[in-house]
Amino acid sequence: MPADYHTHTPLCRHAEGEPEAYMDAALLAGVTEYGISDHAPQIPEPFDDWRMSVAELPAYFEWIERARLRAGGRIPVRAGLECDWLNGCEDWIADLAGTHEWDYLIGAVHYLGDWDFDNPVWLGRWVKSDVDAVWKHYWETYAKMADSGLFDILAHPDLVKKFSYVPSGDLDRFYEPVIDAIAGSGSVIEINTAGWYKPCGEAYSTPRFLELACSAGIGLVISSDAHAPGEVGRDFARAIELAKAAGYRETVLFEKRQRRVEMLV
Ligand code: ZN
Ligand code: FE
Ligand code: FE
């Protein structure tokens, strides 16, 4: 099984479980490495209600240490963050990068302007939106995040489909420019299996996007985005099939922001 690098902790206020339980689940799932990447603090505080605060960073490092202790050297435990890509966030991301010896940083687009569009609380805003315009805004934002070169991994590439608001016609018009940006950045993307449990009923990203990404030489990781111990490594066998169907033969491993590859078996 590949590594599972995209997982959360209760510090983000919408995940549950102790580090020992997450670790036991990782060992049971047989992932080669376990990585913790909770929602990063964002300034100015308070920013929203679904992330840790700056003051909670020490508690986060303690949480990671407890996971390491439980692992007892059986598998590596990596430290990361899922950082929000926001207008003008570059300096803040650079600050965060310097707070710890991270193994990787994940970049994610959850916000379009002031709208965290993947938050079910604001579903009403989707109903009133021009889906084509939202998709255009989303993918342009995603490409800018890739261009920044600040992140090792780019999260859930087509999260914008979460609530099944998808434009009609060939979606390559959205995918192609962003594939170029990601390939140019050297960042890797993830297959995020949580999408199978959302209204869209599809992993992030779609097979077509993965096929284009593989052809462009973009690296891949497989992630559960676990917010509870039972979700660690969830549906990885299915994700491996999806990756192979797109042409992938390997996934990427990270340690202190350096990478190597592991064959997909
Ligand atoms: Zn979350
Ligand atoms: Fe996310
Ligand atoms: Fe996440």
PDB file of C-alpha atoms and ligand atoms in Angstrom:
ATOM      1  CA  MET A   1       0.000   0.000   0.000  1.00  0.00           C
ATOM      2  CA  PRO A   2       1.232   3.531  -0.754  1.00  0.00           C
ATOM      3  CA  ALA A   3       1.743   6.088   2.029  1.00  0.00           C
ATOM      4  CA  ASP A   4      -1.273   7.964   3.389  1.00  0.00           C
ATOM      5  CA  TYR A   5      -0.085  11.553   3.820  1.00  0.00           C
ATOM      6  CA  HIS A   6      -3.342  13.485   3.971  1.00  0.00           C
ATOM      7  CA  THR A   7      -4.931  12.942   7.388  1.00  0.00           C
ATOM      8  CA  HIS A   8      -6.357  15.187  10.085  1.00  0.00           C
ATOM      9  CA  THR A   9      -6.481  15.591  13.875  1.00  0.00           C
ATOM     10  CA  PRO A  10      -9.182  16.908  16.229  1.00  0.00           C
ATOM     11  CA  LEU A  11      -7.299  20.221  16.402  1.00  0.00           C
ATOM     12  CA  CYS A  12      -9.182  21.274  13.247  1.00  0.00           C
ATOM     13  CA  ARG A  13     -12.492  20.973  15.165  1.00  0.00           C
ATOM     14  CA  HIS A  14     -14.150  18.626  12.666  1.00  0.00           C
ATOM     15  CA  ALA A  15     -12.085  15.426  13.041  1.00  0.00           C
ATOM     16  CA  GLU A  16     -12.170  12.874  15.839  1.00  0.00           C
ATOM     17  CA  GLY A  17      -9.941  10.258  17.443  1.00  0.00           C
ATOM     18  CA  GLU A  18      -6.688   9.852  19.343  1.00  0.00           C
ATOM     19  CA  PRO A  19      -3.300   9.593  17.608  1.00  0.00           C
ATOM     20  CA  GLU A  20      -2.950   6.012  18.873  1.00  0.00           C
ATOM     21  CA  ALA A  21      -6.192   5.021  17.136  1.00  0.00           C
ATOM     22  CA  TYR A  22      -5.116   6.635  13.832  1.00  0.00           C
ATOM     23  CA  MET A  23      -1.766   4.865  14.084  1.00  0.00           C
ATOM     24  CA  ASP A  24      -3.340   1.481  14.791  1.00  0.00           C
ATOM     25  CA  ALA A  25      -5.596   2.012  11.767  1.00  0.00           C
ATOM     26  CA  ALA A  26      -2.590   2.888   9.575  1.00  0.00           C
ATOM     27  CA  LEU A  27      -0.781  -0.275  10.643  1.00  0.00           C
ATOM     28  CA  LEU A  28      -3.897  -2.343  10.025  1.00  0.00           C
ATOM     29  CA  ALA A  29      -4.392  -0.797   6.568  1.00  0.00           C
ATOM     30  CA  GLY A  30      -0.771  -1.599   5.718  1.00  0.00           C
ATOM     31  CA  VAL A  31       0.202   1.828   4.370  1.00  0.00           C
ATOM     32  CA  THR A  32       3.978   2.173   3.919  1.00  0.00           C
ATOM     33  CA  GLU A  33       4.143   5.562   5.677  1.00  0.00           C
ATOM     34  CA  TYR A  34       1.685   7.630   7.688  1.00  0.00           C
ATOM     35  CA  GLY A  35       1.582  11.406   7.349  1.00  0.00           C
ATOM     36  CA  ILE A  36      -0.353  13.966   9.375  1.00  0.00           C
ATOM     37  CA  SER A  37      -1.452  17.119   7.560  1.00  0.00           C
ATOM     38  CA  ASP A  38      -4.068  18.979   9.519  1.00  0.00           C
ATOM     39  CA  HIS A  39      -5.643  22.247   8.377  1.00  0.00           C
ATOM     40  CA  ALA A  40      -2.937  24.882   8.888  1.00  0.00           C
ATOM     41  CA  PRO A  41      -3.463  28.035  10.937  1.00  0.00           C
ATOM     42  CA  GLN A  42      -4.466  31.056   8.917  1.00  0.00           C
ATOM     43  CA  ILE A  43      -4.105  34.720   9.769  1.00  0.00           C
ATOM     44  CA  PRO A  44      -5.713  37.052  10.674  1.00  0.00           C
ATOM     45  CA  GLU A  45      -7.175  35.023  13.545  1.00  0.00           C
ATOM     46  CA  PRO A  46      -9.864  34.002  14.136  1.00  0.00           C
ATOM     47  CA  PHE A  47     -10.104  33.055  10.454  1.00  0.00           C
ATOM     48  CA  ASP A  48     -12.810  30.373  10.361  1.00  0.00           C
ATOM     49  CA  ASP A  49     -13.977  27.493  12.545  1.00  0.00           C
ATOM     50  CA  TRP A  50     -12.328  24.553  10.818  1.00  0.00           C
ATOM     51  CA  ARG A  51      -8.589  24.789  11.559  1.00  0.00           C
ATOM     52  CA  MET A  52      -6.056  24.896  14.398  1.00  0.00           C
ATOM     53  CA  SER A  53      -4.855  28.264  15.674  1.00  0.00           C
ATOM     54  CA  VAL A  54      -1.237  29.433  15.669  1.00  0.00           C
ATOM     55  CA  ALA A  55      -1.208  28.924  19.465  1.00  0.00           C
ATOM     56  CA  GLU A  56      -2.154  25.265  18.906  1.00  0.00           C
ATOM     57  CA  LEU A  57       0.912  24.407  16.822  1.00  0.00           C
ATOM     58  CA  PRO A  58       2.790  23.023  19.880  1.00  0.00           C
ATOM     59  CA  ALA A  59      -0.210  20.773  20.649  1.00  0.00           C
ATOM     60  CA  TYR A  60      -0.064  19.634  17.011  1.00  0.00           C
ATOM     61  CA  PHE A  61       3.600  18.660  17.327  1.00  0.00           C
ATOM     62  CA  GLU A  62       2.753  16.759  20.531  1.00  0.00           C
ATOM     63  CA  TRP A  63      -0.011  14.915  18.698  1.00  0.00           C
ATOM     64  CA  ILE A  64       2.456  13.891  15.986  1.00  0.00           C
ATOM     65  CA  GLU A  65       4.931  12.728  18.662  1.00  0.00           C
ATOM     66  CA  ARG A  66       2.253  10.536  20.235  1.00  0.00           C
ATOM     67  CA  ALA A  67       1.587   8.948  16.841  1.00  0.00           C
ATOM     68  CA  ARG A  68       5.332   8.331  16.426  1.00  0.00           C
ATOM     69  CA  LEU A  69       5.540   6.743  19.843  1.00  0.00           C
ATOM     70  CA  ARG A  70       2.675   4.384  18.986  1.00  0.00           C
ATOM     71  CA  ALA A  71       4.267   3.505  15.626  1.00  0.00           C
ATOM     72  CA  GLY A  72       7.407   2.521  17.507  1.00  0.00           C
ATOM     73  CA  GLY A  73       9.445   2.507  14.299  1.00  0.00           C
ATOM     74  CA  ARG A  74       7.111   0.069  12.524  1.00  0.00           C
ATOM     75  CA  ILE A  75       6.321   2.679   9.858  1.00  0.00           C
ATOM     76  CA  PRO A  76       7.613   6.231   9.401  1.00  0.00           C
ATOM     77  CA  VAL A  77       5.323   8.999  10.670  1.00  0.00           C
ATOM     78  CA  ARG A  78       5.637  12.184   8.610  1.00  0.00           C
ATOM     79  CA  ALA A  79       4.726  15.743   9.542  1.00  0.00           C
ATOM     80  CA  GLY A  80       2.902  18.053   7.172  1.00  0.00           C
ATOM     81  CA  LEU A  81       0.144  20.639   6.921  1.00  0.00           C
ATOM     82  CA  GLU A  82      -2.787  21.182   4.582  1.00  0.00           C
ATOM     83  CA  CYS A  83      -2.406  24.889   3.784  1.00  0.00           C
ATOM     84  CA  ASP A  84      -5.096  27.035   2.224  1.00  0.00           C
ATOM     85  CA  TRP A  85      -4.227  28.861  -0.941  1.00  0.00           C
ATOM     86  CA  LEU A  86      -5.623  32.396  -0.567  1.00  0.00           C
ATOM     87  CA  ASN A  87      -4.903  35.664  -2.364  1.00  0.00           C
ATOM     88  CA  GLY A  88      -1.658  37.079  -1.032  1.00  0.00           C
ATOM     89  CA  CYS A  89      -0.898  34.104   1.225  1.00  0.00           C
ATOM     90  CA  GLU A  90       2.663  33.540  -0.023  1.00  0.00           C
ATOM     91  CA  ASP A  91       4.462  35.189   2.917  1.00  0.00           C
ATOM     92  CA  TRP A  92       2.320  33.352   5.446  1.00  0.00           C
ATOM     93  CA  ILE A  93       3.025  29.979   3.775  1.00  0.00           C
ATOM     94  CA  ALA A  94       6.746  30.786   3.841  1.00  0.00           C
ATOM     95  CA  ASP A  95       6.436  31.621   7.580  1.00  0.00           C
ATOM     96  CA  LEU A  96       4.628  28.340   8.245  1.00  0.00           C
ATOM     97  CA  ALA A  97       7.259  26.429   6.267  1.00  0.00           C
ATOM     98  CA  GLY A  98       9.864  27.783   8.667  1.00  0.00           C
ATOM     99  CA  THR A  99       8.067  26.827  11.893  1.00  0.00           C
ATOM    100  CA  HIS A 100       9.025  23.143  11.748  1.00  0.00           C
ATOM    101  CA  GLU A 101      11.067  20.628   9.798  1.00  0.00           C
ATOM    102  CA  TRP A 102       8.106  19.506   7.694  1.00  0.00           C
ATOM    103  CA  ASP A 103       8.259  16.415   5.524  1.00  0.00           C
ATOM    104  CA  TYR A 104       5.851  18.000   3.053  1.00  0.00           C
ATOM    105  CA  LEU A 105       3.334  20.801   2.686  1.00  0.00           C
ATOM    106  CA  ILE A 106       0.000  20.233   0.967  1.00  0.00           C
ATOM    107  CA  GLY A 107      -1.659  23.135  -0.839  1.00  0.00           C
ATOM    108  CA  ALA A 108      -5.435  23.227  -1.155  1.00  0.00           C
ATOM    109  CA  VAL A 109      -8.041  25.474  -2.718  1.00  0.00           C
ATOM    110  CA  HIS A 110     -11.080  25.507  -0.400  1.00  0.00           C
ATOM    111  CA  TYR A 111     -11.728  29.234  -0.765  1.00  0.00           C
ATOM    112  CA  LEU A 112     -12.821  31.280  -3.781  1.00  0.00           C
ATOM    113  CA  GLY A 113     -12.696  34.818  -2.413  1.00  0.00           C
ATOM    114  CA  ASP A 114     -14.541  34.679   0.908  1.00  0.00           C
ATOM    115  CA  TRP A 115     -16.473  31.510   0.005  1.00  0.00           C
ATOM    116  CA  ASP A 116     -15.271  28.127   1.267  1.00  0.00           C
ATOM    117  CA  PHE A 117     -17.250  26.470  -1.488  1.00  0.00           C
ATOM    118  CA  ASP A 118     -16.755  22.896  -0.225  1.00  0.00           C
ATOM    119  CA  ASN A 119     -18.401  23.712   3.122  1.00  0.00           C
ATOM    120  CA  PRO A 120     -21.945  22.267   3.186  1.00  0.00           C
ATOM    121  CA  VAL A 121     -22.990  25.215   5.361  1.00  0.00           C
ATOM    122  CA  TRP A 122     -22.872  27.446   2.244  1.00  0.00           C
ATOM    123  CA  LEU A 123     -24.593  25.040  -0.139  1.00  0.00           C
ATOM    124  CA  GLY A 124     -27.198  27.736  -0.832  1.00  0.00           C
ATOM    125  CA  ARG A 125     -24.533  29.786  -2.549  1.00  0.00           C
ATOM    126  CA  TRP A 126     -23.968  27.019  -5.086  1.00  0.00           C
ATOM    127  CA  VAL A 127     -27.658  27.023  -6.007  1.00  0.00           C
ATOM    128  CA  LYS A 128     -27.412  30.696  -7.007  1.00  0.00           C
ATOM    129  CA  SER A 129     -24.069  30.375  -8.824  1.00  0.00           C
ATOM    130  CA  ASP A 130     -23.086  30.271 -12.479  1.00  0.00           C
ATOM    131  CA  VAL A 131     -21.391  26.854 -12.406  1.00  0.00           C
ATOM    132  CA  ASP A 132     -19.187  27.588 -15.418  1.00  0.00           C
ATOM    133  CA  ALA A 133     -17.914  30.802 -13.805  1.00  0.00           C
ATOM    134  CA  VAL A 134     -17.213  29.070 -10.486  1.00  0.00           C
ATOM    135  CA  TRP A 135     -15.297  26.303 -12.261  1.00  0.00           C
ATOM    136  CA  LYS A 136     -13.275  28.878 -14.215  1.00  0.00           C
ATOM    137  CA  HIS A 137     -12.440  30.763 -11.008  1.00  0.00           C
ATOM    138  CA  TYR A 138     -11.555  27.513  -9.217  1.00  0.00           C
ATOM    139  CA  TRP A 139      -9.160  26.182 -11.858  1.00  0.00           C
ATOM    140  CA  GLU A 140      -7.494  29.572 -12.342  1.00  0.00           C
ATOM    141  CA  THR A 141      -6.934  29.705  -8.583  1.00  0.00           C
ATOM    142  CA  TYR A 142      -5.606  26.130  -8.591  1.00  0.00           C
ATOM    143  CA  ALA A 143      -3.155  26.965 -11.375  1.00  0.00           C
ATOM    144  CA  LYS A 144      -1.906  29.991  -9.410  1.00  0.00           C
ATOM    145  CA  MET A 145      -1.367  27.753  -6.389  1.00  0.00           C
ATOM    146  CA  ALA A 146       0.658  25.355  -8.551  1.00  0.00           C
ATOM    147  CA  ASP A 147       2.656  28.235 -10.059  1.00  0.00           C
ATOM    148  CA  SER A 148       3.629  29.417  -6.567  1.00  0.00           C
ATOM    149  CA  GLY A 149       5.840  26.340  -6.201  1.00  0.00           C
ATOM    150  CA  LEU A 150       5.281  26.496  -2.420  1.00  0.00           C
ATOM    151  CA  PHE A 151       3.763  23.031  -2.037  1.00  0.00           C
ATOM    152  CA  ASP A 152       5.004  19.474  -2.383  1.00  0.00           C
ATOM    153  CA  ILE A 153       1.524  18.049  -2.871  1.00  0.00           C
ATOM    154  CA  LEU A 154      -1.571  19.676  -4.378  1.00  0.00           C
ATOM    155  CA  ALA A 155      -4.751  18.425  -2.708  1.00  0.00           C
ATOM    156  CA  HIS A 156      -7.957  17.008  -4.193  1.00  0.00           C
ATOM    157  CA  PRO A 157      -7.569  18.550  -7.692  1.00  0.00           C
ATOM    158  CA  ASP A 158     -11.240  18.660  -8.674  1.00  0.00           C
ATOM    159  CA  LEU A 159     -12.792  19.352  -5.248  1.00  0.00           C
ATOM    160  CA  VAL A 160     -15.022  21.874  -7.046  1.00  0.00           C
ATOM    161  CA  LYS A 161     -17.215  18.935  -8.190  1.00  0.00           C
ATOM    162  CA  LYS A 162     -17.976  17.939  -4.560  1.00  0.00           C
ATOM    163  CA  PHE A 163     -21.688  18.806  -4.638  1.00  0.00           C
ATOM    164  CA  SER A 164     -22.076  17.604  -8.258  1.00  0.00           C
ATOM    165  CA  TYR A 165     -22.238  21.086  -9.764  1.00  0.00           C
ATOM    166  CA  VAL A 166     -20.387  20.291 -12.980  1.00  0.00           C
ATOM    167  CA  PRO A 167     -20.478  22.293 -16.247  1.00  0.00           C
ATOM    168  CA  SER A 168     -21.716  20.572 -19.376  1.00  0.00           C
ATOM    169  CA  GLY A 169     -19.492  19.677 -22.297  1.00  0.00           C
ATOM    170  CA  ASP A 170     -15.875  18.618 -22.501  1.00  0.00           C
ATOM    171  CA  LEU A 171     -14.111  19.466 -19.220  1.00  0.00           C
ATOM    172  CA  ASP A 172     -10.641  19.377 -20.818  1.00  0.00           C
ATOM    173  CA  ARG A 173     -10.985  23.140 -21.330  1.00  0.00           C
ATOM    174  CA  PHE A 174     -10.625  23.478 -17.538  1.00  0.00           C
ATOM    175  CA  TYR A 175      -8.076  20.705 -17.093  1.00  0.00           C
ATOM    176  CA  GLU A 176      -5.507  21.481 -19.790  1.00  0.00           C
ATOM    177  CA  PRO A 177      -4.173  24.864 -18.547  1.00  0.00           C
ATOM    178  CA  VAL A 178      -3.912  23.621 -14.959  1.00  0.00           C
ATOM    179  CA  ILE A 179      -2.136  20.415 -16.023  1.00  0.00           C
ATOM    180  CA  ASP A 180       0.486  22.613 -17.724  1.00  0.00           C
ATOM    181  CA  ALA A 181       0.860  24.712 -14.559  1.00  0.00           C
ATOM    182  CA  ILE A 182       1.231  21.662 -12.287  1.00  0.00           C
ATOM    183  CA  ALA A 183       3.710  19.970 -14.627  1.00  0.00           C
ATOM    184  CA  GLY A 184       5.765  23.171 -14.678  1.00  0.00           C
ATOM    185  CA  SER A 185       5.711  23.483 -10.889  1.00  0.00           C
ATOM    186  CA  GLY A 186       7.043  20.014 -10.104  1.00  0.00           C
ATOM    187  CA  SER A 187       4.381  19.556  -7.397  1.00  0.00           C
ATOM    188  CA  VAL A 188       2.599  16.201  -7.246  1.00  0.00           C
ATOM    189  CA  ILE A 189      -1.160  15.646  -7.100  1.00  0.00           C
ATOM    190  CA  GLU A 190      -3.225  13.223  -5.062  1.00  0.00           C
ATOM    191  CA  ILE A 191      -5.998  10.772  -5.622  1.00  0.00           C
ATOM    192  CA  ASN A 192      -8.176  11.682  -2.650  1.00  0.00           C
ATOM    193  CA  THR A 193     -10.485   8.786  -1.804  1.00  0.00           C
ATOM    194  CA  ALA A 194     -12.804  10.886   0.394  1.00  0.00           C
ATOM    195  CA  GLY A 195     -14.630  12.012  -2.753  1.00  0.00           C
ATOM    196  CA  TRP A 196     -16.237   8.576  -3.001  1.00  0.00           C
ATOM    197  CA  TYR A 197     -18.164   9.464   0.174  1.00  0.00           C
ATOM    198  CA  LYS A 198     -19.298  12.930  -0.917  1.00  0.00           C
ATOM    199  CA  PRO A 199     -22.351  13.880  -3.023  1.00  0.00           C
ATOM    200  CA  CYS A 200     -20.244  13.618  -6.221  1.00  0.00           C
ATOM    201  CA  GLY A 201     -19.576   9.929  -5.428  1.00  0.00           C
ATOM    202  CA  GLU A 202     -16.245  10.092  -7.255  1.00  0.00           C
ATOM    203  CA  ALA A 203     -12.651  10.223  -6.040  1.00  0.00           C
ATOM    204  CA  TYR A 204     -10.777  13.519  -6.567  1.00  0.00           C
ATOM    205  CA  SER A 205      -9.716  13.663  -9.300  1.00  0.00           C
ATOM    206  CA  THR A 206     -11.646  12.258 -12.204  1.00  0.00           C
ATOM    207  CA  PRO A 207     -10.059   9.518 -14.425  1.00  0.00           C
ATOM    208  CA  ARG A 208      -9.641  11.947 -17.323  1.00  0.00           C
ATOM    209  CA  PHE A 209      -7.697  14.458 -15.206  1.00  0.00           C
ATOM    210  CA  LEU A 210      -5.445  11.662 -13.904  1.00  0.00           C
ATOM    211  CA  GLU A 211      -4.796  10.450 -17.445  1.00  0.00           C
ATOM    212  CA  LEU A 212      -3.740  13.950 -18.529  1.00  0.00           C
ATOM    213  CA  ALA A 213      -1.612  14.343 -15.372  1.00  0.00           C
ATOM    214  CA  CYS A 214       0.171  11.038 -15.951  1.00  0.00           C
ATOM    215  CA  SER A 215       0.883  11.910 -19.598  1.00  0.00           C
ATOM    216  CA  ALA A 216       2.335  15.240 -18.468  1.00  0.00           C
ATOM    217  CA  GLY A 217       4.700  13.479 -16.044  1.00  0.00           C
ATOM    218  CA  ILE A 218       3.014  14.784 -12.875  1.00  0.00           C
ATOM    219  CA  GLY A 219       3.786  12.685  -9.776  1.00  0.00           C
ATOM    220  CA  LEU A 220       1.086  11.091  -7.651  1.00  0.00           C
ATOM    221  CA  VAL A 221       0.245  10.235  -4.056  1.00  0.00           C
ATOM    222  CA  ILE A 222      -2.856   8.426  -2.788  1.00  0.00           C
ATOM    223  CA  SER A 223      -4.649   9.983   0.205  1.00  0.00           C
ATOM    224  CA  SER A 224      -7.605   9.198   2.409  1.00  0.00           C
ATOM    225  CA  ASP A 225      -8.091  12.699   3.878  1.00  0.00           C
ATOM    226  CA  ALA A 226      -9.085  10.815   7.056  1.00  0.00           C
ATOM    227  CA  HIS A 227     -10.989  12.833   9.654  1.00  0.00           C
ATOM    228  CA  ALA A 228     -11.532   9.689  11.796  1.00  0.00           C
ATOM    229  CA  PRO A 229      -9.348   6.628  12.463  1.00  0.00           C
ATOM    230  CA  GLY A 230     -11.684   4.331  10.486  1.00  0.00           C
ATOM    231  CA  GLU A 231     -10.970   6.371   7.342  1.00  0.00           C
ATOM    232  CA  VAL A 232      -7.185   5.866   7.243  1.00  0.00           C
ATOM    233  CA  GLY A 233      -6.125   4.138   4.027  1.00  0.00           C
ATOM    234  CA  ARG A 234      -9.775   3.876   3.007  1.00  0.00           C
ATOM    235  CA  ASP A 235     -10.355   2.520  -0.511  1.00  0.00           C
ATOM    236  CA  PHE A 236      -6.662   2.484  -1.363  1.00  0.00           C
ATOM    237  CA  ALA A 237      -7.026  -0.732  -3.395  1.00  0.00           C
ATOM    238  CA  ARG A 238      -9.679   0.982  -5.505  1.00  0.00           C
ATOM    239  CA  ALA A 239      -7.495   4.101  -5.834  1.00  0.00           C
ATOM    240  CA  ILE A 240      -4.534   1.988  -6.989  1.00  0.00           C
ATOM    241  CA  GLU A 241      -6.708   0.558  -9.771  1.00  0.00           C
ATOM    242  CA  LEU A 242      -7.724   4.101 -10.742  1.00  0.00           C
ATOM    243  CA  ALA A 243      -4.071   5.212 -10.791  1.00  0.00           C
ATOM    244  CA  LYS A 244      -3.008   2.245 -12.906  1.00  0.00           C
ATOM    245  CA  ALA A 245      -5.852   2.777 -15.353  1.00  0.00           C
ATOM    246  CA  ALA A 246      -4.579   6.347 -15.845  1.00  0.00           C
ATOM    247  CA  GLY A 247      -1.101   5.002 -16.604  1.00  0.00           C
ATOM    248  CA  TYR A 248       0.605   5.466 -13.228  1.00  0.00           C
ATOM    249  CA  ARG A 249       3.178   2.887 -12.147  1.00  0.00           C
ATOM    250  CA  GLU A 250       4.533   4.594  -9.006  1.00  0.00           C
ATOM    251  CA  THR A 251       3.679   6.969  -6.184  1.00  0.00           C
ATOM    252  CA  VAL A 252       5.885   9.536  -4.446  1.00  0.00           C
ATOM    253  CA  LEU A 253       7.287   9.448  -0.892  1.00  0.00           C
ATOM    254  CA  PHE A 254       8.387  12.542   1.045  1.00  0.00           C
ATOM    255  CA  GLU A 255      10.910  13.059   3.841  1.00  0.00           C
ATOM    256  CA  LYS A 256      12.054  16.544   4.870  1.00  0.00           C
ATOM    257  CA  ARG A 257      10.627  17.836   1.590  1.00  0.00           C
ATOM    258  CA  GLN A 258      12.812  15.494  -0.463  1.00  0.00           C
ATOM    259  CA  ARG A 259      11.150  12.881  -2.601  1.00  0.00           C
ATOM    260  CA  ARG A 260      11.645   9.368  -3.862  1.00  0.00           C
ATOM    261  CA  VAL A 261       9.295   6.958  -5.610  1.00  0.00           C
ATOM    262  CA  GLU A 262       7.694   3.684  -4.684  1.00  0.00           C
ATOM    263  CA  MET A 263       6.275   1.222  -7.219  1.00  0.00           C
ATOM    264  CA  LEU A 264       2.510   0.737  -7.225  1.00  0.00           C
ATOM    265  CA  VAL A 265       1.769  -2.901  -6.476  1.00  0.00           C
TER     266      VAL A 265
HETATM  267 ZN    ZN B   1     -11.030  18.879   6.982  1.00  0.00          ZN
HETATM  268 FE    FE B   2      -8.999  19.715   1.908  1.00  0.00          FE
HETATM  269 FE    FE B   3      -7.959  17.481   4.198  1.00  0.00          FE
END
